[in-house]
Amino acid sequence: LDSAQILPLARPDARTWVDFGAGAGVPGLVLAALLHQKHGAQVTLIEASTKRCGFLREAARAMQVHAEIINDKLEHVAPRPVDVITARALTALERLLAYGEKWQGPQTQALFPKGEEVSAELQQASTNWLFKSTIHPSASDARGCIVEITECQARTGSALS
């Protein structure tokens, strides 16, 4: 449920997904399973740990789900525009936006599960980034939410520009 609740928040035409820091496959592998029947859907999971990538490959095989699994540090992966970016418990929102910048297309949504510190993370991220955000209550944890970020760009004159 924690991962599956992300799917209905995505645009219905979303076909390309990337999950940063895929870990044990939450939410990326769960989303790949849910998108398995959707024509043209492609899910990429990026994970630095070789051991975790082995698990992800075996889990995807056992589930009969297609997912591209990239064993590398996120910074070393050649980015490409995607429709949806996800990441769970990888890093603070400001760093997620920096990682996601090169993966953005014109309609990219970022859907990040976050916890009780979401307001502080949004405030911190807004010092260097301009973006639209929507907070969706979590269906699995009353203390959590899914932060939807769109139209993200580095602020002019920020340390990032």
PDB file of C-alpha atoms in Angstrom:
ATOM      1  CA  LEU A   1       0.000   0.000   0.000  1.00  0.00           C
ATOM      2  CA  ASP A   2       2.798   2.417   0.862  1.00  0.00           C
ATOM      3  CA  SER A   3       4.236   2.068  -2.660  1.00  0.00           C
ATOM      4  CA  ALA A   4       1.024   1.402  -4.559  1.00  0.00           C
ATOM      5  CA  GLN A   5      -0.540   4.671  -3.389  1.00  0.00           C
ATOM      6  CA  ILE A   6       1.915   6.521  -5.646  1.00  0.00           C
ATOM      7  CA  LEU A   7       0.478   5.118  -8.889  1.00  0.00           C
ATOM      8  CA  PRO A   8      -2.876   6.980  -8.887  1.00  0.00           C
ATOM      9  CA  LEU A   9      -1.060  10.274  -8.206  1.00  0.00           C
ATOM     10  CA  ALA A  10       0.842  10.015 -11.491  1.00  0.00           C
ATOM     11  CA  ARG A  11      -0.539  11.398 -14.716  1.00  0.00           C
ATOM     12  CA  PRO A  12      -2.510   8.675 -16.543  1.00  0.00           C
ATOM     13  CA  ASP A  13      -0.231   8.986 -19.580  1.00  0.00           C
ATOM     14  CA  ALA A  14       2.989   8.481 -17.569  1.00  0.00           C
ATOM     15  CA  ARG A  15       5.048   5.752 -19.250  1.00  0.00           C
ATOM     16  CA  THR A  16       8.642   6.232 -18.081  1.00  0.00           C
ATOM     17  CA  TRP A  17       9.520   5.972 -14.411  1.00  0.00           C
ATOM     18  CA  VAL A  18      12.794   6.110 -12.484  1.00  0.00           C
ATOM     19  CA  ASP A  19      13.289   5.182  -8.834  1.00  0.00           C
ATOM     20  CA  PHE A  20      16.392   6.721  -7.228  1.00  0.00           C
ATOM     21  CA  GLY A  21      18.106   4.611  -4.556  1.00  0.00           C
ATOM     22  CA  ALA A  22      15.857   1.612  -5.171  1.00  0.00           C
ATOM     23  CA  GLY A  23      17.080  -0.322  -2.127  1.00  0.00           C
ATOM     24  CA  ALA A  24      14.778  -3.297  -1.605  1.00  0.00           C
ATOM     25  CA  GLY A  25      12.485  -2.215  -4.443  1.00  0.00           C
ATOM     26  CA  VAL A  26      10.175   0.127  -2.575  1.00  0.00           C
ATOM     27  CA  PRO A  27       8.518   1.841  -4.363  1.00  0.00           C
ATOM     28  CA  GLY A  28      10.168   1.050  -7.740  1.00  0.00           C
ATOM     29  CA  LEU A  29       9.683  -2.701  -7.968  1.00  0.00           C
ATOM     30  CA  VAL A  30       6.139  -2.480  -6.614  1.00  0.00           C
ATOM     31  CA  LEU A  31       5.310   0.162  -9.231  1.00  0.00           C
ATOM     32  CA  ALA A  32       6.915  -1.979 -11.954  1.00  0.00           C
ATOM     33  CA  ALA A  33       4.636  -4.847 -10.929  1.00  0.00           C
ATOM     34  CA  LEU A  34       1.568  -2.604 -10.987  1.00  0.00           C
ATOM     35  CA  LEU A  35       2.571  -1.123 -14.356  1.00  0.00           C
ATOM     36  CA  HIS A  36       3.416  -4.531 -15.839  1.00  0.00           C
ATOM     37  CA  GLN A  37       0.248  -4.667 -17.953  1.00  0.00           C
ATOM     38  CA  LYS A  38       0.373  -0.996 -19.008  1.00  0.00           C
ATOM     39  CA  HIS A  39       1.478  -0.839 -22.638  1.00  0.00           C
ATOM     40  CA  GLY A  40       4.802   0.929 -23.058  1.00  0.00           C
ATOM     41  CA  ALA A  41       5.508   1.453 -19.352  1.00  0.00           C
ATOM     42  CA  GLN A  42       9.210   1.369 -18.479  1.00  0.00           C
ATOM     43  CA  VAL A  43      10.510   1.411 -14.920  1.00  0.00           C
ATOM     44  CA  THR A  44      14.185   1.984 -14.125  1.00  0.00           C
ATOM     45  CA  LEU A  45      15.573   1.289 -10.657  1.00  0.00           C
ATOM     46  CA  ILE A  46      18.930   2.820  -9.762  1.00  0.00           C
ATOM     47  CA  GLU A  47      20.815   1.345  -6.811  1.00  0.00           C
ATOM     48  CA  ALA A  48      24.490   1.646  -5.855  1.00  0.00           C
ATOM     49  CA  SER A  49      24.655  -1.587  -3.823  1.00  0.00           C
ATOM     50  CA  THR A  50      25.560  -4.654  -5.877  1.00  0.00           C
ATOM     51  CA  LYS A  51      23.991  -6.931  -3.270  1.00  0.00           C
ATOM     52  CA  ARG A  52      20.696  -5.036  -3.387  1.00  0.00           C
ATOM     53  CA  CYS A  53      20.728  -5.061  -7.196  1.00  0.00           C
ATOM     54  CA  GLY A  54      21.121  -8.838  -7.104  1.00  0.00           C
ATOM     55  CA  PHE A  55      18.068  -9.023  -4.879  1.00  0.00           C
ATOM     56  CA  LEU A  56      16.117  -6.664  -7.173  1.00  0.00           C
ATOM     57  CA  ARG A  57      16.968  -8.738 -10.249  1.00  0.00           C
ATOM     58  CA  GLU A  58      15.935 -11.974  -8.537  1.00  0.00           C
ATOM     59  CA  ALA A  59      12.730 -10.405  -7.158  1.00  0.00           C
ATOM     60  CA  ALA A  60      11.810  -9.018 -10.602  1.00  0.00           C
ATOM     61  CA  ARG A  61      12.472 -12.434 -12.170  1.00  0.00           C
ATOM     62  CA  ALA A  62      10.392 -14.239  -9.552  1.00  0.00           C
ATOM     63  CA  MET A  63       7.561 -11.728  -9.950  1.00  0.00           C
ATOM     64  CA  GLN A  64       7.839 -11.961 -13.760  1.00  0.00           C
ATOM     65  CA  VAL A  65       8.119  -8.190 -13.942  1.00  0.00           C
ATOM     66  CA  HIS A  66      10.305  -6.271 -16.355  1.00  0.00           C
ATOM     67  CA  ALA A  67      12.349  -3.480 -14.800  1.00  0.00           C
ATOM     68  CA  GLU A  68      15.664  -1.995 -15.831  1.00  0.00           C
ATOM     69  CA  ILE A  69      17.986  -2.294 -12.839  1.00  0.00           C
ATOM     70  CA  ILE A  70      21.099  -0.134 -12.906  1.00  0.00           C
ATOM     71  CA  ASN A  71      23.859  -0.941 -10.423  1.00  0.00           C
ATOM     72  CA  ASP A  72      25.674   2.377 -10.062  1.00  0.00           C
ATOM     73  CA  LYS A  73      25.740   5.584  -8.077  1.00  0.00           C
ATOM     74  CA  LEU A  74      22.999   7.920  -9.196  1.00  0.00           C
ATOM     75  CA  GLU A  75      25.528  10.617 -10.076  1.00  0.00           C
ATOM     76  CA  HIS A  76      27.211   8.263 -12.571  1.00  0.00           C
ATOM     77  CA  VAL A  77      24.081   7.220 -14.490  1.00  0.00           C
ATOM     78  CA  ALA A  78      23.423   9.011 -17.781  1.00  0.00           C
ATOM     79  CA  PRO A  79      20.116  10.817 -17.251  1.00  0.00           C
ATOM     80  CA  ARG A  80      17.226  10.858 -19.693  1.00  0.00           C
ATOM     81  CA  PRO A  81      13.868  12.622 -19.467  1.00  0.00           C
ATOM     82  CA  VAL A  82      11.224  10.571 -17.644  1.00  0.00           C
ATOM     83  CA  ASP A  83       7.588  11.102 -16.771  1.00  0.00           C
ATOM     84  CA  VAL A  84       7.837  10.218 -13.066  1.00  0.00           C
ATOM     85  CA  ILE A  85      10.686  10.255 -10.545  1.00  0.00           C
ATOM     86  CA  THR A  86      10.351   8.428  -7.232  1.00  0.00           C
ATOM     87  CA  ALA A  87      12.641   7.952  -4.246  1.00  0.00           C
ATOM     88  CA  ARG A  88      11.895   6.756  -0.749  1.00  0.00           C
ATOM     89  CA  ALA A  89      14.142   7.501   2.219  1.00  0.00           C
ATOM     90  CA  LEU A  90      17.143   8.331   0.015  1.00  0.00           C
ATOM     91  CA  THR A  91      17.933  11.909   1.018  1.00  0.00           C
ATOM     92  CA  ALA A  92      16.431  15.307   1.780  1.00  0.00           C
ATOM     93  CA  LEU A  93      14.123  16.916  -0.763  1.00  0.00           C
ATOM     94  CA  GLU A  94      16.679  19.545  -1.810  1.00  0.00           C
ATOM     95  CA  ARG A  95      19.162  16.848  -2.882  1.00  0.00           C
ATOM     96  CA  LEU A  96      16.397  14.844  -4.575  1.00  0.00           C
ATOM     97  CA  LEU A  97      15.550  17.900  -6.680  1.00  0.00           C
ATOM     98  CA  ALA A  98      19.213  18.292  -7.629  1.00  0.00           C
ATOM     99  CA  TYR A  99      19.425  14.624  -8.651  1.00  0.00           C
ATOM    100  CA  GLY A 100      16.157  14.874 -10.545  1.00  0.00           C
ATOM    101  CA  GLU A 101      16.977  18.038 -12.472  1.00  0.00           C
ATOM    102  CA  LYS A 102      18.724  16.196 -15.325  1.00  0.00           C
ATOM    103  CA  TRP A 103      15.936  13.598 -15.537  1.00  0.00           C
ATOM    104  CA  GLN A 104      13.216  16.176 -16.091  1.00  0.00           C
ATOM    105  CA  GLY A 105      11.145  16.438 -19.220  1.00  0.00           C
ATOM    106  CA  PRO A 106       8.467  19.055 -19.858  1.00  0.00           C
ATOM    107  CA  GLN A 107       5.803  17.174 -17.865  1.00  0.00           C
ATOM    108  CA  THR A 108       7.901  15.332 -15.266  1.00  0.00           C
ATOM    109  CA  GLN A 109       6.357  14.708 -11.863  1.00  0.00           C
ATOM    110  CA  ALA A 110       8.393  13.804  -8.820  1.00  0.00           C
ATOM    111  CA  LEU A 111       6.466  11.729  -6.270  1.00  0.00           C
ATOM    112  CA  PHE A 112       8.409  11.356  -3.043  1.00  0.00           C
ATOM    113  CA  PRO A 113       7.112   9.621   0.092  1.00  0.00           C
ATOM    114  CA  LYS A 114       8.062  11.832   3.031  1.00  0.00           C
ATOM    115  CA  GLY A 115       7.530  11.943   6.783  1.00  0.00           C
ATOM    116  CA  GLU A 116       6.758  14.462   9.472  1.00  0.00           C
ATOM    117  CA  GLU A 117       9.585  16.825   8.479  1.00  0.00           C
ATOM    118  CA  VAL A 118       8.095  17.536   5.050  1.00  0.00           C
ATOM    119  CA  SER A 119       7.348  21.217   5.751  1.00  0.00           C
ATOM    120  CA  ALA A 120      10.925  21.896   6.797  1.00  0.00           C
ATOM    121  CA  GLU A 121      12.225  20.013   3.743  1.00  0.00           C
ATOM    122  CA  LEU A 122       9.980  22.032   1.416  1.00  0.00           C
ATOM    123  CA  GLN A 123      11.108  25.282   3.027  1.00  0.00           C
ATOM    124  CA  GLN A 124      14.789  24.330   2.767  1.00  0.00           C
ATOM    125  CA  ALA A 125      14.411  23.212  -0.862  1.00  0.00           C
ATOM    126  CA  SER A 126      12.679  26.482  -1.788  1.00  0.00           C
ATOM    127  CA  THR A 127      15.846  28.455  -1.006  1.00  0.00           C
ATOM    128  CA  ASN A 128      17.536  27.043  -4.124  1.00  0.00           C
ATOM    129  CA  TRP A 129      14.616  25.741  -6.197  1.00  0.00           C
ATOM    130  CA  LEU A 130      11.435  27.057  -7.758  1.00  0.00           C
ATOM    131  CA  PHE A 131       8.729  24.394  -7.974  1.00  0.00           C
ATOM    132  CA  LYS A 132       5.071  23.625  -7.546  1.00  0.00           C
ATOM    133  CA  SER A 133       4.306  21.220  -4.731  1.00  0.00           C
ATOM    134  CA  THR A 134       1.255  19.309  -3.612  1.00  0.00           C
ATOM    135  CA  ILE A 135       1.153  17.288  -0.414  1.00  0.00           C
ATOM    136  CA  HIS A 136      -0.974  14.143  -0.632  1.00  0.00           C
ATOM    137  CA  PRO A 137      -1.812  12.421   2.681  1.00  0.00           C
ATOM    138  CA  SER A 138      -0.350   8.935   3.015  1.00  0.00           C
ATOM    139  CA  ALA A 139      -2.794   6.052   2.888  1.00  0.00           C
ATOM    140  CA  SER A 140      -0.416   3.896   4.924  1.00  0.00           C
ATOM    141  CA  ASP A 141       0.954   6.228   7.629  1.00  0.00           C
ATOM    142  CA  ALA A 142      -0.941   9.106   9.245  1.00  0.00           C
ATOM    143  CA  ARG A 143       2.401  10.859   9.883  1.00  0.00           C
ATOM    144  CA  GLY A 144       3.524  10.609   6.264  1.00  0.00           C
ATOM    145  CA  CYS A 145       2.645  12.029   2.876  1.00  0.00           C
ATOM    146  CA  ILE A 146       3.552  11.900  -0.777  1.00  0.00           C
ATOM    147  CA  VAL A 147       5.074  15.156  -1.992  1.00  0.00           C
ATOM    148  CA  GLU A 148       4.351  15.864  -5.641  1.00  0.00           C
ATOM    149  CA  ILE A 149       6.805  18.244  -7.292  1.00  0.00           C
ATOM    150  CA  THR A 150       6.334  19.719 -10.769  1.00  0.00           C
ATOM    151  CA  GLU A 151       7.816  22.579 -12.780  1.00  0.00           C
ATOM    152  CA  CYS A 152      11.087  22.407 -10.878  1.00  0.00           C
ATOM    153  CA  GLN A 153      14.054  24.580 -11.737  1.00  0.00           C
ATOM    154  CA  ALA A 154      17.053  26.013  -9.936  1.00  0.00           C
ATOM    155  CA  ARG A 155      16.569  29.570  -8.673  1.00  0.00           C
ATOM    156  CA  THR A 156      18.534  32.212 -10.553  1.00  0.00           C
ATOM    157  CA  GLY A 157      21.392  33.376  -8.398  1.00  0.00           C
ATOM    158  CA  SER A 158      21.260  30.345  -6.098  1.00  0.00           C
ATOM    159  CA  ALA A 159      24.327  28.292  -5.300  1.00  0.00           C
ATOM    160  CA  LEU A 160      23.004  25.727  -7.810  1.00  0.00           C
ATOM    161  CA  SER A 161      22.650  28.020 -10.855  1.00  0.00           C
TER     162      SER A 161
END
